[in-house]
Amino acid sequence: MARKNLIGISSSDQVPTTPTDVRPIAGFVPPKVRSAPIGGITRTLGNITQKVERAQDIEKQLAEGKLIVDLDPALVDASFISDRLGMDPTDLDDLVEQIREHGQQVPILVRPHPTIDGRYQVAYGHRRLVAVRQLGFKVKAVIRELSDDQLVVSQGQENNARTNLSYIERALFASRLEDRSFERDVIMAALNVDKAALSKMLSVVRQIPIELIEAIGAAPQIGRRRWMELAEKLPIAQAELKRILASLSADNSSDQRFQDAFDALTPARPIKDTPKSKSWEPEDGSVSVTVKASAKKAVVTYEAKDGPSFATYIAQRLDDLYEAFRKSEKTSTGV
């Protein structure tokens, strides 16, 4: 007789081995198994990671010039290449009022100063920088790593886009770049001009003394042709240059000073010798005589019915007439 299973478990019955195999107690849900521990350390590490990634992202965007930041204007220096012959006070006042009312709408472009830690150098936006300094505002800026070539190209192209530099200012900018040994390709890119136009710019600046250009100023209404015409009138003696410089009034606009300098370099035209005319005719009107005389020439015209015959009569008596003329001269002069 087979032995009975004393504990009542058949070979087909299995003891549950996992919580899911056990019928849960009413109202109790077993906790989920976690793959990793949580707690203060995990949260702290996560926060640190996020901050590092955020800092790296900000640093990357700053390097790429994608972020606009507020800078203390006192930490921002001008470009190492000047592109202006001073700032028009009226235009600057208008810009100050515009920023006062509406804020700085367009940021300036700067780079970290190449030789001074903690300072910056402007690529473009010099007028905006001066305006916010006057207002005591922070200056909105984009910071970008720029080589010298990249800076001057950015500076020149921004000025070209905003069309606020005169012809002679652009020509001076080109000359200063060449004096610093920048390649012609870089200068042409900065000014957006071809080789021929650049050569003309440099020629104008080389022919006109820099002190005369600075005394005239930006002259925004004076273009390439007029500056080339002025250059053709030079060189002149140093004494003459000093006389012209002294005659240019700071009270006049720069356009007027250009015209004054141009006129001073233009030789006075000789007064045209306009012949004086005198007419004579007898009472019967048979002859009409007109004399047109200038300093070196006289033309006598005989007209009317007896004009030709009267002219012949006079021609036949020229010796007697001339002798009478000489006697009258001696009488009048007493010689």
PDB file of N, CA, C and O in Angstrom, residues 43-104:
ATOM      1  N   ARG A  43      20.610  63.043  -6.330  1.00  0.00           N
ATOM      2  CA  ARG A  43      20.080  64.342  -6.757  1.00  0.00           C
ATOM      3  C   ARG A  43      21.189  65.376  -6.864  1.00  0.00           C
ATOM      4  O   ARG A  43      21.222  66.193  -7.779  1.00  0.00           O
ATOM      5  N   THR A  44      22.113  65.387  -5.928  1.00  0.00           N
ATOM      6  CA  THR A  44      23.229  66.343  -5.960  1.00  0.00           C
ATOM      7  C   THR A  44      24.091  66.138  -7.200  1.00  0.00           C
ATOM      8  O   THR A  44      24.470  67.095  -7.888  1.00  0.00           O
ATOM      9  N   LEU A  45      24.407  64.900  -7.509  1.00  0.00           N
ATOM     10  CA  LEU A  45      25.210  64.611  -8.696  1.00  0.00           C
ATOM     11  C   LEU A  45      24.494  65.045  -9.960  1.00  0.00           C
ATOM     12  O   LEU A  45      25.106  65.582 -10.895  1.00  0.00           O
ATOM     13  N   GLY A  46      23.171  64.831  -9.996  1.00  0.00           N
ATOM     14  CA  GLY A  46      22.409  65.249 -11.174  1.00  0.00           C
ATOM     15  C   GLY A  46      22.431  66.747 -11.355  1.00  0.00           C
ATOM     16  O   GLY A  46      22.596  67.256 -12.463  1.00  0.00           O
ATOM     17  N   ASN A  47      22.275  67.489 -10.248  1.00  0.00           N
ATOM     18  CA  ASN A  47      22.301  68.948 -10.331  1.00  0.00           C
ATOM     19  C   ASN A  47      23.659  69.456 -10.801  1.00  0.00           C
ATOM     20  O   ASN A  47      23.759  70.377 -11.609  1.00  0.00           O
ATOM     21  N   ILE A  48      24.712  68.854 -10.278  1.00  0.00           N
ATOM     22  CA  ILE A  48      26.064  69.257 -10.687  1.00  0.00           C
ATOM     23  C   ILE A  48      26.258  69.008 -12.176  1.00  0.00           C
ATOM     24  O   ILE A  48      26.800  69.850 -12.916  1.00  0.00           O
ATOM     25  N   THR A  49      25.797  67.866 -12.651  1.00  0.00           N
ATOM     26  CA  THR A  49      25.944  67.539 -14.079  1.00  0.00           C
ATOM     27  C   THR A  49      25.200  68.549 -14.941  1.00  0.00           C
ATOM     28  O   THR A  49      25.720  69.019 -15.963  1.00  0.00           O
ATOM     29  N   GLN A  50      23.974  68.893 -14.533  1.00  0.00           N
ATOM     30  CA  GLN A  50      23.193  69.867 -15.298  1.00  0.00           C
ATOM     31  C   GLN A  50      23.873  71.227 -15.330  1.00  0.00           C
ATOM     32  O   GLN A  50      23.915  71.897 -16.367  1.00  0.00           O
ATOM     33  N   LYS A  51      24.421  71.641 -14.188  1.00  0.00           N
ATOM     34  CA  LYS A  51      25.096  72.947 -14.145  1.00  0.00           C
ATOM     35  C   LYS A  51      26.337  72.964 -15.021  1.00  0.00           C
ATOM     36  O   LYS A  51      26.623  73.939 -15.712  1.00  0.00           O
ATOM     37  N   VAL A  52      27.092  71.884 -15.002  1.00  0.00           N
ATOM     38  CA  VAL A  52      28.288  71.799 -15.842  1.00  0.00           C
ATOM     39  C   VAL A  52      27.905  71.854 -17.309  1.00  0.00           C
ATOM     40  O   VAL A  52      28.514  72.568 -18.119  1.00  0.00           O
ATOM     41  N   GLU A  53      26.875  71.090 -17.679  1.00  0.00           N
ATOM     42  CA  GLU A  53      26.442  71.088 -19.073  1.00  0.00           C
ATOM     43  C   GLU A  53      25.929  72.466 -19.483  1.00  0.00           C
ATOM     44  O   GLU A  53      26.183  72.925 -20.596  1.00  0.00           O
ATOM     45  N   ARG A  54      25.186  73.110 -18.575  1.00  0.00           N
ATOM     46  CA  ARG A  54      24.683  74.447 -18.874  1.00  0.00           C
ATOM     47  C   ARG A  54      25.827  75.437 -19.026  1.00  0.00           C
ATOM     48  O   ARG A  54      25.827  76.266 -19.958  1.00  0.00           O
ATOM     49  N   ALA A  55      26.796  75.371 -18.154  1.00  0.00           N
ATOM     50  CA  ALA A  55      27.953  76.264 -18.248  1.00  0.00           C
ATOM     51  C   ALA A  55      28.713  76.036 -19.542  1.00  0.00           C
ATOM     52  O   ALA A  55      29.162  76.986 -20.206  1.00  0.00           O
ATOM     53  N   GLN A  56      28.857  74.760 -19.922  1.00  0.00           N
ATOM     54  CA  GLN A  56      29.549  74.454 -21.172  1.00  0.00           C
ATOM     55  C   GLN A  56      28.769  74.988 -22.369  1.00  0.00           C
ATOM     56  O   GLN A  56      29.348  75.500 -23.330  1.00  0.00           O
ATOM     57  N   ASP A  57      27.434  74.873 -22.305  1.00  0.00           N
ATOM     58  CA  ASP A  57      26.596  75.366 -23.392  1.00  0.00           C
ATOM     59  C   ASP A  57      26.698  76.891 -23.508  1.00  0.00           C
ATOM     60  O   ASP A  57      26.808  77.438 -24.605  1.00  0.00           O
ATOM     61  N   ILE A  58      26.654  77.583 -22.355  1.00  0.00           N
ATOM     62  CA  ILE A  58      26.792  79.042 -22.366  1.00  0.00           C
ATOM     63  C   ILE A  58      28.150  79.456 -22.915  1.00  0.00           C
ATOM     64  O   ILE A  58      28.258  80.373 -23.742  1.00  0.00           O
ATOM     65  N   GLU A  59      29.195  78.746 -22.470  1.00  0.00           N
ATOM     66  CA  GLU A  59      30.544  79.068 -22.948  1.00  0.00           C
ATOM     67  C   GLU A  59      30.642  78.864 -24.457  1.00  0.00           C
ATOM     68  O   GLU A  59      31.253  79.673 -25.171  1.00  0.00           O
ATOM     69  N   LYS A  60      30.020  77.808 -24.949  1.00  0.00           N
ATOM     70  CA  LYS A  60      30.051  77.539 -26.386  1.00  0.00           C
ATOM     71  C   LYS A  60      29.309  78.621 -27.152  1.00  0.00           C
ATOM     72  O   LYS A  60      29.785  79.110 -28.188  1.00  0.00           O
ATOM     73  N   GLN A  61      28.124  78.999 -26.648  1.00  0.00           N
ATOM     74  CA  GLN A  61      27.346  80.030 -27.330  1.00  0.00           C
ATOM     75  C   GLN A  61      28.051  81.383 -27.291  1.00  0.00           C
ATOM     76  O   GLN A  61      27.990  82.155 -28.252  1.00  0.00           O
ATOM     77  N   LEU A  62      28.718  81.689 -26.187  1.00  0.00           N
ATOM     78  CA  LEU A  62      29.489  82.932 -26.129  1.00  0.00           C
ATOM     79  C   LEU A  62      30.610  82.923 -27.145  1.00  0.00           C
ATOM     80  O   LEU A  62      30.864  83.915 -27.839  1.00  0.00           O
ATOM     81  N   ALA A  63      31.307  81.795 -27.239  1.00  0.00           N
ATOM     82  CA  ALA A  63      32.416  81.681 -28.199  1.00  0.00           C
ATOM     83  C   ALA A  63      31.917  81.823 -29.628  1.00  0.00           C
ATOM     84  O   ALA A  63      32.611  82.363 -30.494  1.00  0.00           O
ATOM     85  N   GLU A  64      30.708  81.330 -29.879  1.00  0.00           N
ATOM     86  CA  GLU A  64      30.145  81.414 -31.228  1.00  0.00           C
ATOM     87  C   GLU A  64      29.390  82.713 -31.459  1.00  0.00           C
ATOM     88  O   GLU A  64      28.886  82.963 -32.551  1.00  0.00           O
ATOM     89  N   GLY A  65      29.304  83.549 -30.436  1.00  0.00           N
ATOM     90  CA  GLY A  65      28.624  84.824 -30.584  1.00  0.00           C
ATOM     91  C   GLY A  65      27.123  84.705 -30.682  1.00  0.00           C
ATOM     92  O   GLY A  65      26.467  85.470 -31.391  1.00  0.00           O
ATOM     93  N   LYS A  66      26.532  83.722 -29.998  1.00  0.00           N
ATOM     94  CA  LYS A  66      25.088  83.518 -30.074  1.00  0.00           C
ATOM     95  C   LYS A  66      24.338  84.125 -28.894  1.00  0.00           C
ATOM     96  O   LYS A  66      23.113  84.140 -28.888  1.00  0.00           O
ATOM     97  N   LEU A  67      25.046  84.599 -27.903  1.00  0.00           N
ATOM     98  CA  LEU A  67      24.408  85.182 -26.727  1.00  0.00           C
ATOM     99  C   LEU A  67      24.689  86.676 -26.652  1.00  0.00           C
ATOM    100  O   LEU A  67      25.780  87.133 -26.980  1.00  0.00           O
ATOM    101  N   ILE A  68      23.686  87.424 -26.221  1.00  0.00           N
ATOM    102  CA  ILE A  68      23.852  88.853 -25.978  1.00  0.00           C
ATOM    103  C   ILE A  68      24.016  89.046 -24.478  1.00  0.00           C
ATOM    104  O   ILE A  68      23.207  88.564 -23.686  1.00  0.00           O
ATOM    105  N   VAL A  69      25.082  89.740 -24.094  1.00  0.00           N
ATOM    106  CA  VAL A  69      25.373  89.960 -22.682  1.00  0.00           C
ATOM    107  C   VAL A  69      25.441  91.454 -22.407  1.00  0.00           C
ATOM    108  O   VAL A  69      25.616  92.268 -23.318  1.00  0.00           O
ATOM    109  N   ASP A  70      25.279  91.825 -21.150  1.00  0.00           N
ATOM    110  CA  ASP A  70      25.422  93.216 -20.715  1.00  0.00           C
ATOM    111  C   ASP A  70      26.825  93.414 -20.151  1.00  0.00           C
ATOM    112  O   ASP A  70      27.230  92.705 -19.227  1.00  0.00           O
ATOM    113  N   LEU A  71      27.549  94.373 -20.717  1.00  0.00           N
ATOM    114  CA  LEU A  71      28.922  94.638 -20.279  1.00  0.00           C
ATOM    115  C   LEU A  71      29.026  96.045 -19.711  1.00  0.00           C
ATOM    116  O   LEU A  71      28.293  96.959 -20.115  1.00  0.00           O
ATOM    117  N   ASP A  72      29.959  96.217 -18.814  1.00  0.00           N
ATOM    118  CA  ASP A  72      30.296  97.540 -18.310  1.00  0.00           C
ATOM    119  C   ASP A  72      31.065  98.276 -19.413  1.00  0.00           C
ATOM    120  O   ASP A  72      32.122  97.808 -19.851  1.00  0.00           O
ATOM    121  N   PRO A  73      30.550  99.409 -19.915  1.00  0.00           N
ATOM    122  CA  PRO A  73      31.247 100.119 -20.989  1.00  0.00           C
ATOM    123  C   PRO A  73      32.686 100.483 -20.653  1.00  0.00           C
ATOM    124  O   PRO A  73      33.518 100.633 -21.555  1.00  0.00           O
ATOM    125  N   ALA A  74      32.984 100.614 -19.362  1.00  0.00           N
ATOM    126  CA  ALA A  74      34.346 100.970 -18.946  1.00  0.00           C
ATOM    127  C   ALA A  74      35.339  99.862 -19.269  1.00  0.00           C
ATOM    128  O   ALA A  74      36.549 100.106 -19.286  1.00  0.00           O
ATOM    129  N   LEU A  75      34.831  98.654 -19.526  1.00  0.00           N
ATOM    130  CA  LEU A  75      35.716  97.525 -19.827  1.00  0.00           C
ATOM    131  C   LEU A  75      35.901  97.308 -21.327  1.00  0.00           C
ATOM    132  O   LEU A  75      36.571  96.357 -21.728  1.00  0.00           O
ATOM    133  N   VAL A  76      35.297  98.190 -22.128  1.00  0.00           N
ATOM    134  CA  VAL A  76      35.309  97.992 -23.578  1.00  0.00           C
ATOM    135  C   VAL A  76      36.163  99.063 -24.243  1.00  0.00           C
ATOM    136  O   VAL A  76      35.923 100.264 -24.062  1.00  0.00           O
ATOM    137  N   ASP A  77      37.175  98.631 -25.012  1.00  0.00           N
ATOM    138  CA  ASP A  77      38.066  99.550 -25.728  1.00  0.00           C
ATOM    139  C   ASP A  77      37.682  99.622 -27.196  1.00  0.00           C
ATOM    140  O   ASP A  77      37.058  98.712 -27.745  1.00  0.00           O
ATOM    141  N   ALA A  78      38.098 100.700 -27.848  1.00  0.00           N
ATOM    142  CA  ALA A  78      37.836 100.868 -29.273  1.00  0.00           C
ATOM    143  C   ALA A  78      38.662  99.879 -30.085  1.00  0.00           C
ATOM    144  O   ALA A  78      39.625  99.285 -29.594  1.00  0.00           O
ATOM    145  N   SER A  79      38.290  99.726 -31.338  1.00  0.00           N
ATOM    146  CA  SER A  79      39.060  98.896 -32.259  1.00  0.00           C
ATOM    147  C   SER A  79      40.475  99.464 -32.406  1.00  0.00           C
ATOM    148  O   SER A  79      40.707 100.656 -32.212  1.00  0.00           O
ATOM    149  N   PHE A  80      41.411  98.604 -32.758  1.00  0.00           N
ATOM    150  CA  PHE A  80      42.784  99.065 -32.952  1.00  0.00           C
ATOM    151  C   PHE A  80      42.946  99.812 -34.273  1.00  0.00           C
ATOM    152  O   PHE A  80      43.998 100.388 -34.545  1.00  0.00           O
ATOM    153  N   ILE A  81      41.891  99.831 -35.118  1.00  0.00           N
ATOM    154  CA  ILE A  81      41.893 100.585 -36.372  1.00  0.00           C
ATOM    155  C   ILE A  81      40.736 101.574 -36.334  1.00  0.00           C
ATOM    156  O   ILE A  81      39.570 101.180 -36.235  1.00  0.00           O
ATOM    157  N   SER A  82      41.045 102.870 -36.413  1.00  0.00           N
ATOM    158  CA  SER A  82      39.996 103.883 -36.426  1.00  0.00           C
ATOM    159  C   SER A  82      39.382 103.964 -37.825  1.00  0.00           C
ATOM    160  O   SER A  82      40.091 103.908 -38.826  1.00  0.00           O
ATOM    161  N   ASP A  83      38.049 104.109 -37.874  1.00  0.00           N
ATOM    162  CA  ASP A  83      37.385 104.208 -39.175  1.00  0.00           C
ATOM    163  C   ASP A  83      36.568 105.496 -39.303  1.00  0.00           C
ATOM    164  O   ASP A  83      35.777 105.625 -40.230  1.00  0.00           O
ATOM    165  N   ARG A  84      36.771 106.440 -38.409  1.00  0.00           N
ATOM    166  CA  ARG A  84      35.976 107.663 -38.437  1.00  0.00           C
ATOM    167  C   ARG A  84      36.852 108.909 -38.300  1.00  0.00           C
ATOM    168  O   ARG A  84      37.907 108.871 -37.691  1.00  0.00           O
ATOM    169  N   LEU A  85      36.337 110.004 -38.863  1.00  0.00           N
ATOM    170  CA  LEU A  85      36.949 111.316 -38.664  1.00  0.00           C
ATOM    171  C   LEU A  85      36.083 112.089 -37.674  1.00  0.00           C
ATOM    172  O   LEU A  85      35.512 113.125 -37.982  1.00  0.00           O
ATOM    173  N   GLY A  86      35.939 111.542 -36.476  1.00  0.00           N
ATOM    174  CA  GLY A  86      35.099 112.169 -35.468  1.00  0.00           C
ATOM    175  C   GLY A  86      33.643 111.784 -35.642  1.00  0.00           C
ATOM    176  O   GLY A  86      33.243 111.192 -36.641  1.00  0.00           O
ATOM    177  N   MET A  87      32.828 112.100 -34.635  1.00  0.00           N
ATOM    178  CA  MET A  87      31.398 111.801 -34.655  1.00  0.00           C
ATOM    179  C   MET A  87      30.615 113.095 -34.732  1.00  0.00           C
ATOM    180  O   MET A  87      30.902 114.043 -34.000  1.00  0.00           O
ATOM    181  N   ASP A  88      29.627 113.117 -35.585  1.00  0.00           N
ATOM    182  CA  ASP A  88      28.786 114.298 -35.719  1.00  0.00           C
ATOM    183  C   ASP A  88      27.980 114.483 -34.430  1.00  0.00           C
ATOM    184  O   ASP A  88      27.234 113.582 -34.022  1.00  0.00           O
ATOM    185  N   PRO A  89      28.125 115.627 -33.744  1.00  0.00           N
ATOM    186  CA  PRO A  89      27.440 115.829 -32.459  1.00  0.00           C
ATOM    187  C   PRO A  89      25.925 115.694 -32.557  1.00  0.00           C
ATOM    188  O   PRO A  89      25.283 115.135 -31.669  1.00  0.00           O
ATOM    189  N   THR A  90      25.349 116.196 -33.642  1.00  0.00           N
ATOM    190  CA  THR A  90      23.892 116.129 -33.796  1.00  0.00           C
ATOM    191  C   THR A  90      23.427 114.685 -33.938  1.00  0.00           C
ATOM    192  O   THR A  90      22.458 114.257 -33.295  1.00  0.00           O
ATOM    193  N   ASP A  91      24.120 113.923 -34.786  1.00  0.00           N
ATOM    194  CA  ASP A  91      23.762 112.510 -34.970  1.00  0.00           C
ATOM    195  C   ASP A  91      23.914 111.737 -33.664  1.00  0.00           C
ATOM    196  O   ASP A  91      23.090 110.872 -33.346  1.00  0.00           O
ATOM    197  N   LEU A  92      24.986 112.043 -32.913  1.00  0.00           N
ATOM    198  CA  LEU A  92      25.206 111.343 -31.647  1.00  0.00           C
ATOM    199  C   LEU A  92      24.114 111.684 -30.639  1.00  0.00           C
ATOM    200  O   LEU A  92      23.614 110.797 -29.925  1.00  0.00           O
ATOM    201  N   ASP A  93      23.713 112.948 -30.585  1.00  0.00           N
ATOM    202  CA  ASP A  93      22.635 113.344 -29.672  1.00  0.00           C
ATOM    203  C   ASP A  93      21.333 112.616 -30.013  1.00  0.00           C
ATOM    204  O   ASP A  93      20.595 112.183 -29.117  1.00  0.00           O
ATOM    205  N   ASP A  94      21.059 112.482 -31.319  1.00  0.00           N
ATOM    206  CA  ASP A  94      19.850 111.767 -31.748  1.00  0.00           C
ATOM    207  C   ASP A  94      19.904 110.306 -31.306  1.00  0.00           C
ATOM    208  O   ASP A  94      18.893 109.741 -30.862  1.00  0.00           O
ATOM    209  N   LEU A  95      21.091 109.691 -31.428  1.00  0.00           N
ATOM    210  CA  LEU A  95      21.240 108.289 -31.036  1.00  0.00           C
ATOM    211  C   LEU A  95      21.070 108.130 -29.519  1.00  0.00           C
ATOM    212  O   LEU A  95      20.442 107.171 -29.050  1.00  0.00           O
ATOM    213  N   VAL A  96      21.609 109.061 -28.755  1.00  0.00           N
ATOM    214  CA  VAL A  96      21.462 109.015 -27.294  1.00  0.00           C
ATOM    215  C   VAL A  96      19.985 109.062 -26.910  1.00  0.00           C
ATOM    216  O   VAL A  96      19.516 108.277 -26.062  1.00  0.00           O
ATOM    217  N   GLU A  97      19.227 109.969 -27.513  1.00  0.00           N
ATOM    218  CA  GLU A  97      17.803 110.084 -27.193  1.00  0.00           C
ATOM    219  C   GLU A  97      17.031 108.835 -27.607  1.00  0.00           C
ATOM    220  O   GLU A  97      16.114 108.385 -26.919  1.00  0.00           O
ATOM    221  N   GLN A  98      17.416 108.265 -28.747  1.00  0.00           N
ATOM    222  CA  GLN A  98      16.750 107.046 -29.215  1.00  0.00           C
ATOM    223  C   GLN A  98      16.959 105.898 -28.234  1.00  0.00           C
ATOM    224  O   GLN A  98      16.025 105.162 -27.894  1.00  0.00           O
ATOM    225  N   ILE A  99      18.196 105.735 -27.751  1.00  0.00           N
ATOM    226  CA  ILE A  99      18.483 104.662 -26.796  1.00  0.00           C
ATOM    227  C   ILE A  99      17.848 104.956 -25.449  1.00  0.00           C
ATOM    228  O   ILE A  99      17.368 104.051 -24.753  1.00  0.00           O
ATOM    229  N   ARG A 100      17.790 106.217 -25.061  1.00  0.00           N
ATOM    230  CA  ARG A 100      17.153 106.578 -23.799  1.00  0.00           C
ATOM    231  C   ARG A 100      15.667 106.176 -23.812  1.00  0.00           C
ATOM    232  O   ARG A 100      15.122 105.676 -22.827  1.00  0.00           O
ATOM    233  N   GLU A 101      15.012 106.397 -24.954  1.00  0.00           N
ATOM    234  CA  GLU A 101      13.578 106.138 -25.038  1.00  0.00           C
ATOM    235  C   GLU A 101      13.249 104.667 -25.299  1.00  0.00           C
ATOM    236  O   GLU A 101      12.283 104.136 -24.759  1.00  0.00           O
ATOM    237  N   HIS A 102      14.042 104.020 -26.137  1.00  0.00           N
ATOM    238  CA  HIS A 102      13.679 102.671 -26.585  1.00  0.00           C
ATOM    239  C   HIS A 102      14.687 101.603 -26.193  1.00  0.00           C
ATOM    240  O   HIS A 102      14.465 100.417 -26.470  1.00  0.00           O
ATOM    241  N   GLY A 103      15.774 101.999 -25.551  1.00  0.00           N
ATOM    242  CA  GLY A 103      16.798 101.026 -25.213  1.00  0.00           C
ATOM    243  C   GLY A 103      17.706 100.742 -26.404  1.00  0.00           C
ATOM    244  O   GLY A 103      17.454 101.168 -27.535  1.00  0.00           O
ATOM    245  N   GLN A 104      18.786 100.032 -26.141  1.00  0.00           N
ATOM    246  CA  GLN A 104      19.729  99.664 -27.202  1.00  0.00           C
ATOM    247  C   GLN A 104      19.168  98.472 -27.971  1.00  0.00           C
ATOM    248  O   GLN A 104      19.149  97.347 -27.485  1.00  0.00           O
TER     249      GLN A 104
END
